[in-house]
XYZ file of C-alpha atoms in Angstrom:
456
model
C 75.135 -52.047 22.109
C 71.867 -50.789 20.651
C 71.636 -48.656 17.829
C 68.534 -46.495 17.866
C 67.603 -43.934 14.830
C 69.237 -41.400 16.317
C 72.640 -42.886 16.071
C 71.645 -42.973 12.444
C 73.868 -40.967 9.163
C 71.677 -37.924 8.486
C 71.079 -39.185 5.263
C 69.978 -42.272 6.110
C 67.200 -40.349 8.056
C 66.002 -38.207 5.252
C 65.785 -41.483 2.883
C 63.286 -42.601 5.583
C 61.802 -39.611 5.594
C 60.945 -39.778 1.714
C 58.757 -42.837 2.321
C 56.719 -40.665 5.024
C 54.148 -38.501 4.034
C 54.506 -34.752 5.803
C 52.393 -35.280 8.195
C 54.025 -38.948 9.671
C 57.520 -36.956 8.899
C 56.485 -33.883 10.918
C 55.589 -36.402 13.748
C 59.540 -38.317 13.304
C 60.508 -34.634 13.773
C 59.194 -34.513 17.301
C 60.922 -37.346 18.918
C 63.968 -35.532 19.884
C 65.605 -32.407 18.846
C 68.462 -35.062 16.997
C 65.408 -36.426 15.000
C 64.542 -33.050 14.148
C 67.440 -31.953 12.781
C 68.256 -35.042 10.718
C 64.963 -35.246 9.164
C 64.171 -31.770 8.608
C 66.473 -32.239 5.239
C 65.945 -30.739 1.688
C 63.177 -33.692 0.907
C 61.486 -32.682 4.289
C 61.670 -29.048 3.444
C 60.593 -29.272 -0.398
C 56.646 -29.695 1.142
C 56.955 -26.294 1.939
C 58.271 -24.554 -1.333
C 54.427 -24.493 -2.674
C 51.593 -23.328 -0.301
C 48.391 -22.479 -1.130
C 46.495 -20.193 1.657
C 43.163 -19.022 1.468
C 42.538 -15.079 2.059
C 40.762 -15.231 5.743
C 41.889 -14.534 8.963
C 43.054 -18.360 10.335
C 44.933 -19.464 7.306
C 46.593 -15.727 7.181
C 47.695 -15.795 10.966
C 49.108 -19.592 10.267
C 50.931 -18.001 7.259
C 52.220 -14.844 9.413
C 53.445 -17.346 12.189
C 55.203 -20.079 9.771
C 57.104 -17.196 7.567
C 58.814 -15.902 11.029
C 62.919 -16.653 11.575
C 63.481 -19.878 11.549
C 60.084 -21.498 10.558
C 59.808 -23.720 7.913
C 57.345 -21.566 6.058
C 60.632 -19.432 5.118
C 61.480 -21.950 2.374
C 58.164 -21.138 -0.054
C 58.958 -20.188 -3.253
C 55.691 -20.363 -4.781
C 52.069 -19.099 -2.769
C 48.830 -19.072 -4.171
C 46.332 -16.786 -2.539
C 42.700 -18.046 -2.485
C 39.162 -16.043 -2.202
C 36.674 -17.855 -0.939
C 32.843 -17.371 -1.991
C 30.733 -18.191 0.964
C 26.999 -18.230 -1.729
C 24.246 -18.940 0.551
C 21.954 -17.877 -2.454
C 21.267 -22.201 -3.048
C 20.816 -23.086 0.756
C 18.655 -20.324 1.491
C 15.971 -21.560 -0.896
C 16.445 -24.922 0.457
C 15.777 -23.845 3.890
C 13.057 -21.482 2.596
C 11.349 -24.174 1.047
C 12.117 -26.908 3.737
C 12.053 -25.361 7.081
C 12.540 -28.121 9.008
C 16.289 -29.613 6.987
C 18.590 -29.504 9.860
C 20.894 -30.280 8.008
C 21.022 -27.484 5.551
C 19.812 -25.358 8.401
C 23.351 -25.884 9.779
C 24.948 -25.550 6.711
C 23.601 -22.312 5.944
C 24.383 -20.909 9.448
C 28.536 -21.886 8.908
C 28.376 -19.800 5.386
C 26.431 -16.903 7.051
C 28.929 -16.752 10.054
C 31.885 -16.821 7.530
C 31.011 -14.557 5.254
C 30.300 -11.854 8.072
C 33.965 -12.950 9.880
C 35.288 -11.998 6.248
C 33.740 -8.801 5.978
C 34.568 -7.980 9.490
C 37.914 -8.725 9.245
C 38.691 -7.201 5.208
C 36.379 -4.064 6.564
C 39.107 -3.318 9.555
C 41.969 -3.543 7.411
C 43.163 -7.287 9.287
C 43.012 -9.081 6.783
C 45.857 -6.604 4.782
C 47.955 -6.714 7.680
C 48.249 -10.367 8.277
C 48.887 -10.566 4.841
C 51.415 -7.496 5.054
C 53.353 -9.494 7.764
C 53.230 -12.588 6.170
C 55.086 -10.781 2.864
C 57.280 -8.780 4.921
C 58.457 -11.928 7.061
C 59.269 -13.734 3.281
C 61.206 -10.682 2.044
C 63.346 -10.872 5.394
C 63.580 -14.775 5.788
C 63.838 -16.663 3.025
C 66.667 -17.881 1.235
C 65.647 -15.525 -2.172
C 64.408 -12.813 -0.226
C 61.168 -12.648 -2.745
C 58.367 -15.575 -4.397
C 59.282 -17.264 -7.835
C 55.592 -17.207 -8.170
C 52.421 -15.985 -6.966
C 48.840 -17.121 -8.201
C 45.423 -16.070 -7.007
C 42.118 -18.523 -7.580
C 38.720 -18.350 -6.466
C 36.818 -21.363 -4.579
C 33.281 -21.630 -3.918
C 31.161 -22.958 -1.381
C 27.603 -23.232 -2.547
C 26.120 -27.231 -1.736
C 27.033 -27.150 1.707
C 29.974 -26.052 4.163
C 32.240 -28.789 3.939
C 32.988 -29.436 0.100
C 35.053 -26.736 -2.094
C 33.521 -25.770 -5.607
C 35.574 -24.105 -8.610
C 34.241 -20.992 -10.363
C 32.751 -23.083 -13.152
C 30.311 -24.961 -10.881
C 30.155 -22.000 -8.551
C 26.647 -20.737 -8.955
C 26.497 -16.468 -9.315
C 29.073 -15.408 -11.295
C 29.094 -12.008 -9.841
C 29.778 -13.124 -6.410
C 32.603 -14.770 -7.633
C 33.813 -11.324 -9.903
C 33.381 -9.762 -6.748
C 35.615 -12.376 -4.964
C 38.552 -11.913 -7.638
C 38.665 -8.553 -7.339
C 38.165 -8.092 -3.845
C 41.377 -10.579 -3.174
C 43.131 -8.695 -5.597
C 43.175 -5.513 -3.767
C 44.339 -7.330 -0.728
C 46.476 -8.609 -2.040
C 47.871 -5.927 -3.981
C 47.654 -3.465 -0.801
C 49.873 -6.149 1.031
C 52.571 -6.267 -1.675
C 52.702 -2.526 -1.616
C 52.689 -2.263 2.163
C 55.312 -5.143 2.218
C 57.369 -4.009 -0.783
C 57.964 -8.347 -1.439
C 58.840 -8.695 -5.053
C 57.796 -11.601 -7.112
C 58.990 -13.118 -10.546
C 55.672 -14.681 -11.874
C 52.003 -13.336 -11.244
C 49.442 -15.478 -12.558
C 46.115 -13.255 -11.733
C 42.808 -16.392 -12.216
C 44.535 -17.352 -15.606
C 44.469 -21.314 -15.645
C 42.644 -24.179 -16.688
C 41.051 -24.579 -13.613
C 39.964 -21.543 -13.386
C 37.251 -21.743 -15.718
C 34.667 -18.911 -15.661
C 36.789 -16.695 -13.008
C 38.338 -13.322 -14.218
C 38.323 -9.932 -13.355
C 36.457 -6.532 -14.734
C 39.049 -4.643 -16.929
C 38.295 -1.775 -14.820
C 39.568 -3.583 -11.581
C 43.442 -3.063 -11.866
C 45.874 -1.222 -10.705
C 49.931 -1.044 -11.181
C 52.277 -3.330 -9.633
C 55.745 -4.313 -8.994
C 58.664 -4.035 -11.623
C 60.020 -6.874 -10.488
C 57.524 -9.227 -12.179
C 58.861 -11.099 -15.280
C 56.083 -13.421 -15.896
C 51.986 -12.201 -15.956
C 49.354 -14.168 -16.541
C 45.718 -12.794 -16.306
C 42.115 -13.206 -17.022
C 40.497 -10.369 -17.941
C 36.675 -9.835 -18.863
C 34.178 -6.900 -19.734
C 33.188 -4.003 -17.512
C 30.478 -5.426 -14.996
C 27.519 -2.527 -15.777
C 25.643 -1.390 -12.596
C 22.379 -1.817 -14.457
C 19.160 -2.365 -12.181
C 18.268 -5.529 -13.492
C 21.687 -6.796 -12.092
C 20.156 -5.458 -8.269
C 16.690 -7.541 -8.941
C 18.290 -10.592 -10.811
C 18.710 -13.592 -8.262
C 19.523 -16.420 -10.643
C 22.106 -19.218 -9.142
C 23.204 -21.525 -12.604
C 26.750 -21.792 -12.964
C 26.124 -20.883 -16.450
C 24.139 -18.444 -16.359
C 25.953 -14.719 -17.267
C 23.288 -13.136 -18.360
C 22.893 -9.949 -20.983
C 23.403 -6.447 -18.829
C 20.540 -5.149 -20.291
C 16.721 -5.831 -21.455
C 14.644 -3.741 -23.712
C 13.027 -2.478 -20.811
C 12.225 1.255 -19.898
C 14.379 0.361 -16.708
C 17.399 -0.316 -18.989
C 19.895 2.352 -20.180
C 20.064 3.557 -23.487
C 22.121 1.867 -25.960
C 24.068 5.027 -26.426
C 24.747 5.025 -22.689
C 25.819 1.515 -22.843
C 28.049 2.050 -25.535
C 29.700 5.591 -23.591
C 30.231 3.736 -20.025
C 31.388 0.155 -22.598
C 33.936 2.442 -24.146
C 35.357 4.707 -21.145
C 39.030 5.321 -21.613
C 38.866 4.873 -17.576
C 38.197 1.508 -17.642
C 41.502 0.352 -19.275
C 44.002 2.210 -17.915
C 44.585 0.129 -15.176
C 45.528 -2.966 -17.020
C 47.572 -0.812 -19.185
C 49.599 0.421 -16.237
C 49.942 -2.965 -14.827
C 51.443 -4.036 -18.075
C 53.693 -1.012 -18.378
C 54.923 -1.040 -14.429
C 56.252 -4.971 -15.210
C 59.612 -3.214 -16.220
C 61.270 -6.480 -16.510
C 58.575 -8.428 -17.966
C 59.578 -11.302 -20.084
C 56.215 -13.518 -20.550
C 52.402 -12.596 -21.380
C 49.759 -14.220 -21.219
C 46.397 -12.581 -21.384
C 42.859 -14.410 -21.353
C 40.074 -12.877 -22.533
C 36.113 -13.673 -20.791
C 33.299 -11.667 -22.616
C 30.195 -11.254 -19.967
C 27.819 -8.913 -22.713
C 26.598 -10.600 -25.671
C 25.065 -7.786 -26.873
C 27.585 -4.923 -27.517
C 30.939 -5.468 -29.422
C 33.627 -3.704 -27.436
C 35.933 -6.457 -26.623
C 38.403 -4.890 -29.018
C 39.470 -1.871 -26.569
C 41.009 -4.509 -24.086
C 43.449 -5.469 -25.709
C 43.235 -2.286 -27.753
C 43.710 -0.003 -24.851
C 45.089 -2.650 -22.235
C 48.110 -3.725 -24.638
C 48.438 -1.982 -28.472
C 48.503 1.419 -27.635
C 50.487 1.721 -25.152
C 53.868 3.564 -26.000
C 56.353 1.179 -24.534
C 56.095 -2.448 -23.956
C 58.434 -4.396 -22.002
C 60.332 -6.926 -23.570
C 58.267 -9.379 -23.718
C 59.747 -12.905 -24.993
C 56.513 -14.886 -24.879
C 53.248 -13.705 -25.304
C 50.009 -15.997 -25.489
C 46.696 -14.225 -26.392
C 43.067 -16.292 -25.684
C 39.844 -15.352 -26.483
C 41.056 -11.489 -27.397
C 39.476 -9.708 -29.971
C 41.782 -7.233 -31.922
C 41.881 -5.420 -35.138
C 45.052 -5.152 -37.543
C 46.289 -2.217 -36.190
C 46.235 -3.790 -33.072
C 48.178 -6.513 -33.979
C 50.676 -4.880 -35.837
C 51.664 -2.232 -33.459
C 52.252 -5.092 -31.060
C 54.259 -6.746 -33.194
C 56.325 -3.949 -33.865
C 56.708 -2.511 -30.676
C 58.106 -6.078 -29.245
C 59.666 -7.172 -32.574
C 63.132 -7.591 -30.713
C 62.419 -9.177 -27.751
C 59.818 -11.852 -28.998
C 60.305 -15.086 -29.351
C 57.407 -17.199 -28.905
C 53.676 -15.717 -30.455
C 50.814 -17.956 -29.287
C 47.462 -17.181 -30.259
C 44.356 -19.218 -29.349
C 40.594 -18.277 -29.921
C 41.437 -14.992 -31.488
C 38.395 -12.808 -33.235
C 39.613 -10.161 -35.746
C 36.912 -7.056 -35.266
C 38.653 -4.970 -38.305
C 40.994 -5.553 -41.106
C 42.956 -8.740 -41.862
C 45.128 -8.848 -38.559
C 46.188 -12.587 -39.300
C 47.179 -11.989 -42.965
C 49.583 -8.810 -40.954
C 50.685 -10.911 -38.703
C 51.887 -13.221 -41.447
C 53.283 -11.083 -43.806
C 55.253 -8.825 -41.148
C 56.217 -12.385 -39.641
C 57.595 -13.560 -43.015
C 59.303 -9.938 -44.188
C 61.877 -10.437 -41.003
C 60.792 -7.859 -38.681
C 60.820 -10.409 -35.987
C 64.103 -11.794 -36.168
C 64.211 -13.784 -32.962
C 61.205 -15.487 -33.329
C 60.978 -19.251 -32.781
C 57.065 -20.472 -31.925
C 54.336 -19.751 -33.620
C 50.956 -21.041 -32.710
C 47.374 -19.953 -33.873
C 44.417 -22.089 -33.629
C 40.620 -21.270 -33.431
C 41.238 -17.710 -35.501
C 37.860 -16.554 -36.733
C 36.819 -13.518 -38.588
C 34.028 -12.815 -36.288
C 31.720 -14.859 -38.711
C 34.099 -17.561 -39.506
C 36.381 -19.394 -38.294
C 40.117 -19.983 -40.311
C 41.060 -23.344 -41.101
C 44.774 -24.185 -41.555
C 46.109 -27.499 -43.403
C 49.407 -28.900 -43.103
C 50.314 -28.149 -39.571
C 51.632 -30.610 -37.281
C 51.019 -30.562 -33.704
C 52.364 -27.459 -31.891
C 55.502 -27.719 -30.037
C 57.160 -26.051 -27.008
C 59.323 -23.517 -28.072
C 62.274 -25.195 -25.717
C 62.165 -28.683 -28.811
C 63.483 -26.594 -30.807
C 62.992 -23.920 -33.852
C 58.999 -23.278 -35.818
C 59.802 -22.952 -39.050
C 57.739 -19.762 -38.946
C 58.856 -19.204 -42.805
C 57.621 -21.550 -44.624
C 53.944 -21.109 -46.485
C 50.655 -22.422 -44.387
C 47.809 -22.772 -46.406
C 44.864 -20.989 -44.804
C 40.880 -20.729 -46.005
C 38.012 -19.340 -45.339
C 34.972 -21.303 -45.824
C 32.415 -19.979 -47.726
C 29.823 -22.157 -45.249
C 29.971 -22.991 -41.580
C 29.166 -26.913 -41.786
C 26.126 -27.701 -39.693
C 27.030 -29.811 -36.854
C 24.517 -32.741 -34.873
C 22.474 -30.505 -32.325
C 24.548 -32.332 -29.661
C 28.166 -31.671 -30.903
C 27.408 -27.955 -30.984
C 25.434 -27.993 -27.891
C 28.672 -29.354 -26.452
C 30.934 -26.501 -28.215
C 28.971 -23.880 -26.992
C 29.343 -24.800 -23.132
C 32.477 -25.435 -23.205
C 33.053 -22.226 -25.239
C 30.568 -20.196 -22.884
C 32.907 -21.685 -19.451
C 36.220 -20.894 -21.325
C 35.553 -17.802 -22.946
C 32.255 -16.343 -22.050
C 29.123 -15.355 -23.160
C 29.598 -15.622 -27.841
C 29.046 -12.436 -29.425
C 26.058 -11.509 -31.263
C 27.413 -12.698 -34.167
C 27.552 -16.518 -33.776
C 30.934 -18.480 -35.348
């Protein structure tokens, strides 16, 4: 008698299935409904615990239809939301200056008729309901009844229709702002609308996420369920004119907010709208709604090079607020803070905190590091395990520490955050080969920003 697949042990379908990619596997699936069942197996099934869905209206009605009952979109745990940047800005000069490029003719015409289906579609409100019913159909369906983790990005397409760009090679860095923040009030809308709780948010904090964050002004609260943020966060975008006339298209190029121009503000304008309590007391409610937050992690991207008021973020955002959750783990990149800053952190999360990372750090005022040390070493922060710090400058120069081995994770076991680091300040900033420091200031400038006015 002969023995077909389907007279096969379940298992020894799903080993088969390991050897198939998802697509071949989704086709063994469609023999028969016995197939079907014997192959759709936890291997099978684990291709569907991470999706990654960008925010327009075909990949949000696929997501709507694949959460329903019984669907295997009901097993992701883990969704990252993307915004796309449809930036005509390169392809419209081609065209302008080549009339007859088919080719980029074509191109061009595919961006143009996306970018007006998006703003159709976000303009009506669709775009929040597909992504409403997509959320709702997770909270109902799946086996946790919420997402382990949820991360939004930012692609770009700039060269032509076809090929994806990240933020770093993205061209105008205010269409991709705009992008971040536009997804994140879709987003957020949908969660609020859908009332899905997630465990992790990671909000364009990554390291492929290079030169993508959003305005400190942008945010707004969100779920207590969260016990994990991550965010990139960057200066207040200034509605100056020059920002209207400017039409520049580098992916490095973030230019100043302001010229010496008549047509500029006044510094002491600058300086009032810079400073606005307003503009931070969004990310201070978002940190302060995360109830049950238990990790931290906040990246810092300056976009003024002119005027020092980096400090309030983290300042405003973080220090003064009058609770802070427990927070376990807390990573800080590219912040700027001041002593006090420091210190009221560490005191306000002095019982919960166990791991202290701290990674291009700028002290504006006082000796926060020499704080952060001594209330470190006095006990006040009894549970602590991992310390980190590396790239800590005084705003002119940068800290060097000897006799420190290669950081850890705090899970291999205990820092000995006790003992005595030796730590100096050099009197001189050693002149590196114009190409070295050529190099250190891109990469800085895609990490981290536009450098201050004072150069380190």
């Amino acid at each position: 008698m002969a023995v077909g697949l389907e007279s096969c042990p379940t298992e020894i379908i799903d080993s088969i299935a390991k050897y198939l990619d998802v697509t071949d596997a989704g086709s063994l699936r469609l023999v028969s409904r016995c197939l079907r069942a014997k192959a759709t197996q936890a291997h099978f099934r684990s291709n569907f615990r991470s999706k990654r869905v960008r925010v327009i209206n075909y990949h949000l009605k696929k997501l709507e239809v694949v959460t329903q009952r019984g669907s295997l979109g009901c097993e992701i745990r883990d969704l990252t939301l993307v915004g796309v940047v449809n930036n005509t800005k390169r392809l419209e000069e081609i065209v302008e200056r080549h009339p007859k490029d088919a080719e980029s003719q074509r191109h061009l015409e595919i961006l143009q008729e996306r970018r007006r289906e998006y703003e159709q579609s976000r303009d009506s409100g669709l775009i929040v309901r597909l992504l409403s019913d997509a959320f709702k159909n997770t909270a109902a369906h799946t086996a946790a009844r919420k997402l382990h983790s949820l991360s939004l990005e930012v692609v770009v397409y700039r060269h032509d229709a076809d090929h994806e760009l990240p933020p770093v090679d993205g061209g105008s860095w205010r269409l991709i702002w705009q992008s971040a923040a536009e997804t994140f009030r879709i987003v957020f809308a949908a969660l609020q609308e859908s009332q899905l709780q997630v465990d992790e948010l990671n909000l364009y904090n990554g390291s492929q996420l290079r030169r993508c964050s959003m305005a400190v002004n942008e945010f707004s609260s969100t779920l207590g369920s969260v016990r994990s943020l991550s965010i990139s966060v960057s200066d207040r975008i200034l509605d100056l004119a020059r920002e209207e006339r400017e039409s520049g298209d580098s992916a490095d190029e973030i230019s100043n907010y302001s010229t010496d121009s008549d047509e500029d503000l006044e510094l002491e304008a600058i300086m009032l709208k810079a400073h606005d309590p307003n503009n931070f007391t969004g990310l201070a409610d978002l940190i302060s709604a995360c109830s049950n937050l238990r990790s931290l992690s906040i990246h810092q991207y300056g976009l003024d090079s002119r005027y020092i008021y980096r400090k309030c973020i983290f300042q405003c955002g973080v220090a003064t607020l009058a609770r802070l959750p427990p927070i376990e783990q807390c990573t800080l990149s590219g912040v700027f803070l001041d002593e006090n800053d420091l210190l009221a952190f560490l005191e306000k999360t002095s019982a919960s905190l166990r791991a202290l990372s701290m990674q291009t750090v700028t002290k504006v005022g006082g000796s926060p590091f020499r704080v952060c040390f001594d209330y470190i070493a006095s006990g006040h922060v009894p549970n602590l395990e991992y310390l980190y710090m590396n790239g800590l400058s005084d705003f002119v120069r940068p800290g060097h520490f000897t006799g420190v081995d290669e950081p850890k994770p705090p899970w291999e076991g205990k820092e000995e955050v006790r003992r005595p680091i030796l730590c100096y300040m050099p009197l001189a900033i050693p002149a590196l080969f114009p190409a070295e420091r050529q190099k250190w200031a891109q990469d800085h400038r895609r990490e981290y920003g536009v450098p201050t006015a004072c150069k380190f």
